[in-house]
PDB file of N, CA and C in Angstrom:
ATOM      1  N   MET A  10      -6.227  31.033 -13.962  1.00 62.00           N
ATOM      2  CA  MET A  10      -5.005  30.902 -13.190  1.00 62.00           C
ATOM      3  C   MET A  10      -5.010  29.558 -12.458  1.00 62.00           C
ATOM      4  N   THR A  11      -3.938  28.803 -12.595  1.00 69.00           N
ATOM      5  CA  THR A  11      -3.866  27.506 -11.929  1.00 69.00           C
ATOM      6  C   THR A  11      -3.188  27.658 -10.575  1.00 69.00           C
ATOM      7  N   ALA A  12      -3.633  26.845  -9.638  1.00 76.00           N
ATOM      8  CA  ALA A  12      -3.079  26.889  -8.288  1.00 76.00           C
ATOM      9  C   ALA A  12      -1.718  26.208  -8.260  1.00 76.00           C
ATOM     10  N   THR A  13      -0.851  26.698  -7.411  1.00 79.00           N
ATOM     11  CA  THR A  13       0.454  26.067  -7.241  1.00 79.00           C
ATOM     12  C   THR A  13       0.293  24.811  -6.406  1.00 79.00           C
ATOM     13  N   ALA A  14       1.332  23.978  -6.400  1.00 76.00           N
ATOM     14  CA  ALA A  14       1.289  22.749  -5.602  1.00 76.00           C
ATOM     15  C   ALA A  14       1.074  23.067  -4.133  1.00 76.00           C
ATOM     16  N   ALA A  15       1.726  24.113  -3.650  1.00 73.00           N
ATOM     17  CA  ALA A  15       1.564  24.494  -2.245  1.00 73.00           C
ATOM     18  C   ALA A  15       0.117  24.893  -1.965  1.00 73.00           C
ATOM     19  N   GLU A  16      -0.505  25.629  -2.882  1.00 78.00           N
ATOM     20  CA  GLU A  16      -1.897  26.033  -2.694  1.00 78.00           C
ATOM     21  C   GLU A  16      -2.839  24.833  -2.735  1.00 78.00           C
ATOM     22  N   LYS A  17      -2.571  23.867  -3.623  1.00 86.00           N
ATOM     23  CA  LYS A  17      -3.413  22.675  -3.738  1.00 86.00           C
ATOM     24  C   LYS A  17      -3.345  21.800  -2.495  1.00 86.00           C
ATOM     25  N   THR A  18      -2.201  21.792  -1.830  1.00 90.00           N
ATOM     26  CA  THR A  18      -2.011  20.901  -0.686  1.00 90.00           C
ATOM     27  C   THR A  18      -2.199  21.581   0.660  1.00 90.00           C
ATOM     28  N   GLY A  19      -2.185  22.897   0.661  1.00 90.00           N
ATOM     29  CA  GLY A  19      -2.258  23.623   1.924  1.00 90.00           C
ATOM     30  C   GLY A  19      -0.906  23.741   2.608  1.00 90.00           C
ATOM     31  N   ALA A  20       0.130  23.272   1.939  1.00 89.00           N
ATOM     32  CA  ALA A  20       1.484  23.321   2.510  1.00 89.00           C
ATOM     33  C   ALA A  20       2.038  24.738   2.415  1.00 89.00           C
ATOM     34  N   ARG A  21       3.025  25.016   3.244  1.00 89.00           N
ATOM     35  CA  ARG A  21       3.648  26.341   3.259  1.00 89.00           C
ATOM     36  C   ARG A  21       4.944  26.394   2.468  1.00 89.00           C
ATOM     37  N   THR A  22       5.452  25.208   2.100  1.00 90.00           N
ATOM     38  CA  THR A  22       6.698  25.174   1.324  1.00 90.00           C
ATOM     39  C   THR A  22       6.534  24.216   0.147  1.00 90.00           C
ATOM     40  N   ASP A  23       7.353  24.430  -0.865  1.00 90.00           N
ATOM     41  CA  ASP A  23       7.319  23.533  -2.021  1.00 90.00           C
ATOM     42  C   ASP A  23       7.732  22.118  -1.629  1.00 90.00           C
ATOM     43  N   GLU A  24       8.680  22.007  -0.700  1.00 91.00           N
ATOM     44  CA  GLU A  24       9.130  20.678  -0.243  1.00 91.00           C
ATOM     45  C   GLU A  24       7.990  19.914   0.412  1.00 91.00           C
ATOM     46  N   ALA A  25       7.264  20.586   1.294  1.00 93.00           N
ATOM     47  CA  ALA A  25       6.128  19.944   1.957  1.00 93.00           C
ATOM     48  C   ALA A  25       5.047  19.603   0.941  1.00 93.00           C
ATOM     49  N   ALA A  26       4.823  20.486  -0.012  1.00 92.00           N
ATOM     50  CA  ALA A  26       3.827  20.233  -1.048  1.00 92.00           C
ATOM     51  C   ALA A  26       4.176  18.996  -1.854  1.00 92.00           C
ATOM     52  N   SER A  27       5.451  18.807  -2.130  1.00 92.00           N
ATOM     53  CA  SER A  27       5.900  17.631  -2.866  1.00 92.00           C
ATOM     54  C   SER A  27       5.645  16.355  -2.070  1.00 92.00           C
ATOM     55  N   VAL A  28       5.977  16.389  -0.784  1.00 95.00           N
ATOM     56  CA  VAL A  28       5.748  15.224   0.085  1.00 95.00           C
ATOM     57  C   VAL A  28       4.254  14.894   0.122  1.00 95.00           C
ATOM     58  N   ILE A  29       3.425  15.912   0.291  1.00 95.00           N
ATOM     59  CA  ILE A  29       1.981  15.712   0.377  1.00 95.00           C
ATOM     60  C   ILE A  29       1.425  15.170  -0.932  1.00 95.00           C
ATOM     61  N   THR A  30       1.881  15.734  -2.047  1.00 95.00           N
ATOM     62  CA  THR A  30       1.407  15.280  -3.356  1.00 95.00           C
ATOM     63  C   THR A  30       1.739  13.808  -3.574  1.00 95.00           C
ATOM     64  N   GLU A  31       2.964  13.412  -3.259  1.00 96.00           N
ATOM     65  CA  GLU A  31       3.359  12.010  -3.409  1.00 96.00           C
ATOM     66  C   GLU A  31       2.561  11.107  -2.474  1.00 96.00           C
ATOM     67  N   ALA A  32       2.368  11.548  -1.236  1.00 97.00           N
ATOM     68  CA  ALA A  32       1.617  10.745  -0.271  1.00 97.00           C
ATOM     69  C   ALA A  32       0.156  10.605  -0.707  1.00 97.00           C
ATOM     70  N   ARG A  33      -0.415  11.669  -1.262  1.00 97.00           N
ATOM     71  CA  ARG A  33      -1.799  11.597  -1.733  1.00 97.00           C
ATOM     72  C   ARG A  33      -1.925  10.622  -2.902  1.00 97.00           C
ATOM     73  N   GLU A  34      -0.936  10.589  -3.767  1.00 97.00           N
ATOM     74  CA  GLU A  34      -0.959   9.631  -4.871  1.00 97.00           C
ATOM     75  C   GLU A  34      -0.944   8.208  -4.327  1.00 97.00           C
ATOM     76  N   ARG A  35      -0.151   7.982  -3.288  1.00 98.00           N
ATOM     77  CA  ARG A  35      -0.095   6.654  -2.656  1.00 98.00           C
ATOM     78  C   ARG A  35      -1.436   6.307  -2.020  1.00 98.00           C
ATOM     79  N   ILE A  36      -2.047   7.285  -1.354  1.00 98.00           N
ATOM     80  CA  ILE A  36      -3.364   7.062  -0.745  1.00 98.00           C
ATOM     81  C   ILE A  36      -4.392   6.733  -1.810  1.00 98.00           C
ATOM     82  N   ASP A  37      -4.363   7.458  -2.930  1.00 98.00           N
ATOM     83  CA  ASP A  37      -5.300   7.174  -4.015  1.00 98.00           C
ATOM     84  C   ASP A  37      -5.130   5.745  -4.525  1.00 98.00           C
ATOM     85  N   ALA A  38      -3.886   5.300  -4.648  1.00 98.00           N
ATOM     86  CA  ALA A  38      -3.621   3.927  -5.098  1.00 98.00           C
ATOM     87  C   ALA A  38      -4.112   2.923  -4.052  1.00 98.00           C
ATOM     88  N   LEU A  39      -3.885   3.214  -2.780  1.00 98.00           N
ATOM     89  CA  LEU A  39      -4.374   2.334  -1.713  1.00 98.00           C
ATOM     90  C   LEU A  39      -5.899   2.277  -1.720  1.00 98.00           C
ATOM     91  N   ASP A  40      -6.536   3.430  -1.893  1.00 98.00           N
ATOM     92  CA  ASP A  40      -8.000   3.454  -1.945  1.00 98.00           C
ATOM     93  C   ASP A  40      -8.521   2.593  -3.093  1.00 98.00           C
ATOM     94  N   ASP A  41      -7.865   2.660  -4.240  1.00 98.00           N
ATOM     95  CA  ASP A  41      -8.280   1.812  -5.367  1.00 98.00           C
ATOM     96  C   ASP A  41      -8.161   0.338  -5.009  1.00 98.00           C
ATOM     97  N   ARG A  42      -7.084  -0.036  -4.317  1.00 98.00           N
ATOM     98  CA  ARG A  42      -6.911  -1.437  -3.900  1.00 98.00           C
ATOM     99  C   ARG A  42      -7.975  -1.828  -2.877  1.00 98.00           C
ATOM    100  N   ILE A  43      -8.253  -0.932  -1.920  1.00 98.00           N
ATOM    101  CA  ILE A  43      -9.261  -1.215  -0.898  1.00 98.00           C
ATOM    102  C   ILE A  43     -10.625  -1.423  -1.548  1.00 98.00           C
ATOM    103  N   ILE A  44     -10.980  -0.554  -2.481  1.00 98.00           N
ATOM    104  CA  ILE A  44     -12.258  -0.697  -3.185  1.00 98.00           C
ATOM    105  C   ILE A  44     -12.321  -2.039  -3.911  1.00 98.00           C
ATOM    106  N   GLY A  45     -11.242  -2.413  -4.555  1.00 98.00           N
ATOM    107  CA  GLY A  45     -11.197  -3.706  -5.233  1.00 98.00           C
ATOM    108  C   GLY A  45     -11.375  -4.859  -4.265  1.00 98.00           C
ATOM    109  N   LEU A  46     -10.744  -4.774  -3.106  1.00 98.00           N
ATOM    110  CA  LEU A  46     -10.874  -5.822  -2.095  1.00 98.00           C
ATOM    111  C   LEU A  46     -12.297  -5.886  -1.532  1.00 98.00           C
ATOM    112  N   VAL A  47     -12.909  -4.731  -1.337  1.00 98.00           N
ATOM    113  CA  VAL A  47     -14.299  -4.718  -0.858  1.00 98.00           C
ATOM    114  C   VAL A  47     -15.211  -5.359  -1.899  1.00 98.00           C
ATOM    115  N   GLN A  48     -14.994  -5.040  -3.163  1.00 97.00           N
ATOM    116  CA  GLN A  48     -15.800  -5.660  -4.220  1.00 97.00           C
ATOM    117  C   GLN A  48     -15.590  -7.168  -4.259  1.00 97.00           C
ATOM    118  N   GLU A  49     -14.363  -7.607  -4.050  1.00 98.00           N
ATOM    119  CA  GLU A  49     -14.078  -9.041  -4.002  1.00 98.00           C
ATOM    120  C   GLU A  49     -14.772  -9.674  -2.802  1.00 98.00           C
ATOM    121  N   ARG A  50     -14.734  -8.999  -1.655  1.00 98.00           N
ATOM    122  CA  ARG A  50     -15.394  -9.506  -0.451  1.00 98.00           C
ATOM    123  C   ARG A  50     -16.894  -9.623  -0.684  1.00 98.00           C
ATOM    124  N   MET A  51     -17.476  -8.649  -1.369  1.00 97.00           N
ATOM    125  CA  MET A  51     -18.905  -8.693  -1.670  1.00 97.00           C
ATOM    126  C   MET A  51     -19.238  -9.913  -2.530  1.00 97.00           C
ATOM    127  N   ALA A  52     -18.409 -10.201  -3.500  1.00 96.00           N
ATOM    128  CA  ALA A  52     -18.645 -11.354  -4.380  1.00 96.00           C
ATOM    129  C   ALA A  52     -18.547 -12.662  -3.605  1.00 96.00           C
ATOM    130  N   VAL A  53     -17.557 -12.778  -2.733  1.00 96.00           N
ATOM    131  CA  VAL A  53     -17.394 -13.999  -1.935  1.00 96.00           C
ATOM    132  C   VAL A  53     -18.570 -14.149  -0.967  1.00 96.00           C
ATOM    133  N   SER A  54     -18.982 -13.045  -0.381  1.00 95.00           N
ATOM    134  CA  SER A  54     -20.126 -13.078   0.528  1.00 95.00           C
ATOM    135  C   SER A  54     -21.383 -13.545  -0.201  1.00 95.00           C
ATOM    136  N   ALA A  55     -21.567 -13.119  -1.445  1.00 94.00           N
ATOM    137  CA  ALA A  55     -22.733 -13.551  -2.232  1.00 94.00           C
ATOM    138  C   ALA A  55     -22.717 -15.054  -2.445  1.00 94.00           C
ATOM    139  N   VAL A  56     -21.534 -15.625  -2.669  1.00 95.00           N
ATOM    140  CA  VAL A  56     -21.405 -17.082  -2.835  1.00 95.00           C
ATOM    141  C   VAL A  56     -21.828 -17.782  -1.545  1.00 95.00           C
ATOM    142  N   ILE A  57     -21.357 -17.259  -0.410  1.00 95.00           N
ATOM    143  CA  ILE A  57     -21.695 -17.857   0.885  1.00 95.00           C
ATOM    144  C   ILE A  57     -23.194 -17.788   1.138  1.00 95.00           C
ATOM    145  N   GLN A  58     -23.780 -16.620   0.903  1.00 94.00           N
ATOM    146  CA  GLN A  58     -25.217 -16.464   1.132  1.00 94.00           C
ATOM    147  C   GLN A  58     -26.027 -17.400   0.245  1.00 94.00           C
ATOM    148  N   LYS A  59     -25.636 -17.503  -1.008  1.00 94.00           N
ATOM    149  CA  LYS A  59     -26.349 -18.373  -1.953  1.00 94.00           C
ATOM    150  C   LYS A  59     -26.303 -19.822  -1.475  1.00 94.00           C
ATOM    151  N   ALA A  60     -25.120 -20.282  -1.038  1.00 95.00           N
ATOM    152  CA  ALA A  60     -24.978 -21.659  -0.561  1.00 95.00           C
ATOM    153  C   ALA A  60     -25.789 -21.880   0.715  1.00 95.00           C
ATOM    154  N   ARG A  61     -25.750 -20.895   1.616  1.00 95.00           N
ATOM    155  CA  ARG A  61     -26.478 -21.037   2.879  1.00 95.00           C
ATOM    156  C   ARG A  61     -27.983 -21.112   2.618  1.00 95.00           C
ATOM    157  N   ILE A  62     -28.494 -20.227   1.760  1.00 94.00           N
ATOM    158  CA  ILE A  62     -29.928 -20.201   1.450  1.00 94.00           C
ATOM    159  C   ILE A  62     -30.341 -21.479   0.712  1.00 94.00           C
ATOM    160  N   ALA A  63     -29.522 -21.930  -0.228  1.00 96.00           N
ATOM    161  CA  ALA A  63     -29.822 -23.151  -0.980  1.00 96.00           C
ATOM    162  C   ALA A  63     -29.898 -24.368  -0.063  1.00 96.00           C
ATOM    163  N   SER A  64     -29.167 -24.324   1.045  1.00 97.00           N
ATOM    164  CA  SER A  64     -29.184 -25.454   1.977  1.00 97.00           C
ATOM    165  C   SER A  64     -30.311 -25.344   2.999  1.00 97.00           C
ATOM    166  N   GLY A  65     -31.113 -24.282   2.867  1.00 96.00           N
ATOM    167  CA  GLY A  65     -32.229 -24.104   3.796  1.00 96.00           C
ATOM    168  C   GLY A  65     -31.909 -23.177   4.948  1.00 96.00           C
ATOM    169  N   GLY A  66     -30.728 -22.607   4.940  1.00 94.00           N
ATOM    170  CA  GLY A  66     -30.338 -21.702   6.017  1.00 94.00           C
ATOM    171  C   GLY A  66     -30.790 -20.276   5.764  1.00 94.00           C
ATOM    172  N   ARG A  67     -30.462 -19.428   6.713  1.00 93.00           N
ATOM    173  CA  ARG A  67     -30.788 -18.008   6.601  1.00 93.00           C
ATOM    174  C   ARG A  67     -29.732 -17.281   5.783  1.00 93.00           C
ATOM    175  N   ARG A  68     -30.107 -16.136   5.264  1.00 88.00           N
ATOM    176  CA  ARG A  68     -29.181 -15.325   4.470  1.00 88.00           C
ATOM    177  C   ARG A  68     -28.021 -14.821   5.327  1.00 88.00           C
ATOM    178  N   VAL A  69     -28.299 -14.523   6.597  1.00 91.00           N
ATOM    179  CA  VAL A  69     -27.296 -13.928   7.487  1.00 91.00           C
ATOM    180  C   VAL A  69     -27.010 -14.867   8.652  1.00 91.00           C
ATOM    181  N   ASN A  70     -25.741 -14.968   9.012  1.00 94.00           N
ATOM    182  CA  ASN A  70     -25.312 -15.744  10.167  1.00 94.00           C
ATOM    183  C   ASN A  70     -24.817 -14.746  11.207  1.00 94.00           C
ATOM    184  N   LEU A  71     -25.665 -14.431  12.176  1.00 94.00           N
ATOM    185  CA  LEU A  71     -25.350 -13.377  13.139  1.00 94.00           C
ATOM    186  C   LEU A  71     -24.128 -13.692  13.996  1.00 94.00           C
ATOM    187  N   SER A  72     -23.912 -14.946  14.339  1.00 96.00           N
ATOM    188  CA  SER A  72     -22.738 -15.263  15.158  1.00 96.00           C
ATOM    189  C   SER A  72     -21.449 -14.991  14.371  1.00 96.00           C
ATOM    190  N   ARG A  73     -21.469 -15.274  13.081  1.00 96.00           N
ATOM    191  CA  ARG A  73     -20.306 -14.967  12.235  1.00 96.00           C
ATOM    192  C   ARG A  73     -20.109 -13.458  12.135  1.00 96.00           C
ATOM    193  N   GLU A  74     -21.198 -12.713  12.013  1.00 96.00           N
ATOM    194  CA  GLU A  74     -21.071 -11.262  11.947  1.00 96.00           C
ATOM    195  C   GLU A  74     -20.476 -10.709  13.235  1.00 96.00           C
ATOM    196  N   MET A  75     -20.822 -11.278  14.365  1.00 97.00           N
ATOM    197  CA  MET A  75     -20.243 -10.842  15.638  1.00 97.00           C
ATOM    198  C   MET A  75     -18.739 -11.105  15.663  1.00 97.00           C
ATOM    199  N   GLU A  76     -18.312 -12.224  15.088  1.00 98.00           N
ATOM    200  CA  GLU A  76     -16.876 -12.508  14.981  1.00 98.00           C
ATOM    201  C   GLU A  76     -16.167 -11.450  14.145  1.00 98.00           C
ATOM    202  N   VAL A  77     -16.782 -11.081  13.036  1.00 98.00           N
ATOM    203  CA  VAL A  77     -16.199 -10.062  12.151  1.00 98.00           C
ATOM    204  C   VAL A  77     -16.106  -8.727  12.889  1.00 98.00           C
ATOM    205  N   LEU A  78     -17.175  -8.334  13.559  1.00 98.00           N
ATOM    206  CA  LEU A  78     -17.170  -7.079  14.313  1.00 98.00           C
ATOM    207  C   LEU A  78     -16.074  -7.074  15.371  1.00 98.00           C
ATOM    208  N   SER A  79     -15.945  -8.166  16.084  1.00 98.00           N
ATOM    209  CA  SER A  79     -14.918  -8.283  17.121  1.00 98.00           C
ATOM    210  C   SER A  79     -13.519  -8.190  16.531  1.00 98.00           C
ATOM    211  N   HIS A  80     -13.313  -8.843  15.414  1.00 98.00           N
ATOM    212  CA  HIS A  80     -12.007  -8.839  14.746  1.00 98.00           C
ATOM    213  C   HIS A  80     -11.597  -7.409  14.361  1.00 98.00           C
ATOM    214  N   TYR A  81     -12.508  -6.687  13.758  1.00 98.00           N
ATOM    215  CA  TYR A  81     -12.212  -5.310  13.344  1.00 98.00           C
ATOM    216  C   TYR A  81     -12.016  -4.394  14.551  1.00 98.00           C
ATOM    217  N   ARG A  82     -12.831  -4.567  15.585  1.00 98.00           N
ATOM    218  CA  ARG A  82     -12.699  -3.751  16.801  1.00 98.00           C
ATOM    219  C   ARG A  82     -11.354  -3.999  17.461  1.00 98.00           C
ATOM    220  N   GLU A  83     -10.945  -5.253  17.554  1.00 98.00           N
ATOM    221  CA  GLU A  83      -9.659  -5.575  18.172  1.00 98.00           C
ATOM    222  C   GLU A  83      -8.494  -5.011  17.364  1.00 98.00           C
ATOM    223  N   ALA A  84      -8.609  -5.026  16.048  1.00 98.00           N
ATOM    224  CA  ALA A  84      -7.520  -4.559  15.193  1.00 98.00           C
ATOM    225  C   ALA A  84      -7.470  -3.037  15.076  1.00 98.00           C
ATOM    226  N   LEU A  85      -8.649  -2.383  15.090  1.00 98.00           N
ATOM    227  CA  LEU A  85      -8.695  -0.949  14.769  1.00 98.00           C
ATOM    228  C   LEU A  85      -9.345  -0.086  15.848  1.00 98.00           C
ATOM    229  N   GLY A  86      -9.757  -0.683  16.938  1.00 98.00           N
ATOM    230  CA  GLY A  86     -10.437   0.091  17.971  1.00 98.00           C
ATOM    231  C   GLY A  86     -11.897   0.313  17.617  1.00 98.00           C
ATOM    232  N   LYS A  87     -12.539   1.189  18.363  1.00 97.00           N
ATOM    233  CA  LYS A  87     -13.972   1.436  18.186  1.00 97.00           C
ATOM    234  C   LYS A  87     -14.343   1.793  16.745  1.00 97.00           C
ATOM    235  N   PRO A  88     -13.567   2.629  16.035  1.00 98.00           N
ATOM    236  CA  PRO A  88     -13.923   2.910  14.641  1.00 98.00           C
ATOM    237  C   PRO A  88     -13.919   1.662  13.757  1.00 98.00           C
ATOM    238  N   GLY A  89     -13.178   0.631  14.160  1.00 98.00           N
ATOM    239  CA  GLY A  89     -13.168  -0.617  13.420  1.00 98.00           C
ATOM    240  C   GLY A  89     -14.540  -1.263  13.386  1.00 98.00           C
ATOM    241  N   THR A  90     -15.295  -1.101  14.469  1.00 98.00           N
ATOM    242  CA  THR A  90     -16.643  -1.651  14.521  1.00 98.00           C
ATOM    243  C   THR A  90     -17.527  -0.988  13.466  1.00 98.00           C
ATOM    244  N   THR A  91     -17.404   0.326  13.350  1.00 98.00           N
ATOM    245  CA  THR A  91     -18.178   1.059  12.348  1.00 98.00           C
ATOM    246  C   THR A  91     -17.791   0.621  10.942  1.00 98.00           C
ATOM    247  N   LEU A  92     -16.498   0.467  10.714  1.00 98.00           N
ATOM    248  CA  LEU A  92     -16.026   0.013   9.408  1.00 98.00           C
ATOM    249  C   LEU A  92     -16.571  -1.382   9.101  1.00 98.00           C
ATOM    250  N   ALA A  93     -16.505  -2.274  10.085  1.00 98.00           N
ATOM    251  CA  ALA A  93     -17.010  -3.638   9.891  1.00 98.00           C
ATOM    252  C   ALA A  93     -18.504  -3.632   9.610  1.00 98.00           C
ATOM    253  N   MET A  94     -19.258  -2.796  10.319  1.00 97.00           N
ATOM    254  CA  MET A  94     -20.701  -2.718  10.075  1.00 97.00           C
ATOM    255  C   MET A  94     -20.978  -2.269   8.640  1.00 97.00           C
ATOM    256  N   THR A  95     -20.200  -1.323   8.162  1.00 97.00           N
ATOM    257  CA  THR A  95     -20.359  -0.858   6.788  1.00 97.00           C
ATOM    258  C   THR A  95     -20.047  -1.980   5.802  1.00 97.00           C
ATOM    259  N   LEU A  96     -18.955  -2.695   6.036  1.00 97.00           N
ATOM    260  CA  LEU A  96     -18.607  -3.817   5.173  1.00 97.00           C
ATOM    261  C   LEU A  96     -19.695  -4.883   5.177  1.00 97.00           C
ATOM    262  N   LEU A  97     -20.179  -5.198   6.366  1.00 96.00           N
ATOM    263  CA  LEU A  97     -21.233  -6.215   6.456  1.00 96.00           C
ATOM    264  C   LEU A  97     -22.478  -5.766   5.703  1.00 96.00           C
ATOM    265  N   GLU A  98     -22.839  -4.511   5.823  1.00 95.00           N
ATOM    266  CA  GLU A  98     -24.019  -4.012   5.110  1.00 95.00           C
ATOM    267  C   GLU A  98     -23.799  -4.060   3.604  1.00 95.00           C
ATOM    268  N   LEU A  99     -22.604  -3.709   3.160  1.00 96.00           N
ATOM    269  CA  LEU A  99     -22.310  -3.792   1.735  1.00 96.00           C
ATOM    270  C   LEU A  99     -22.396  -5.219   1.237  1.00 96.00           C
ATOM    271  N   CYS A 100     -21.963  -6.160   2.065  1.00 95.00           N
ATOM    272  CA  CYS A 100     -21.859  -7.555   1.631  1.00 95.00           C
ATOM    273  C   CYS A 100     -23.156  -8.329   1.771  1.00 95.00           C
ATOM    274  N   ARG A 101     -24.023  -7.967   2.687  1.00 90.00           N
ATOM    275  CA  ARG A 101     -25.246  -8.732   2.878  1.00 90.00           C
ATOM    276  C   ARG A 101     -26.493  -7.883   2.770  1.00 90.00           C
ATOM    277  N   GLY A 102     -26.342  -6.577   2.647  1.00 78.00           N
ATOM    278  CA  GLY A 102     -27.493  -5.683   2.611  1.00 78.00           C
ATOM    279  C   GLY A 102     -27.979  -5.382   4.020  1.00 78.00           C
ATOM    280  N   LYS A 103     -28.959  -4.492   4.115  1.00 75.00           N
ATOM    281  CA  LYS A 103     -29.506  -4.152   5.421  1.00 75.00           C
ATOM    282  C   LYS A 103     -30.344  -5.287   5.940  1.00 75.00           C
ATOM    283  N   ILE A 104     -30.283  -5.486   7.241  1.00 71.00           N
ATOM    284  CA  ILE A 104     -31.079  -6.541   7.870  1.00 71.00           C
ATOM    285  C   ILE A 104     -32.466  -6.006   8.168  1.00 71.00           C
TER     286      ILE A 104
END
């Protein structure tokens, strides 16, 4: 037996289920774009790290990371800091 749209979404009406289903499709598309952007950011970060190390510098620039953390916190509040930390870890690895 297959679940109805209302059962799949937790909605109480078919109209609400339709709205939720469409919104979830949009979220899925946004998530795909976000993942692509994170992968692009990781690639750009690798270029930066390679150039910095080749020039005799360190792999990580802590003052730049603080700028990134501040930017995300200002834009998204405290959870933005957590998101930025995750992005930084993905892009440069654990310190």
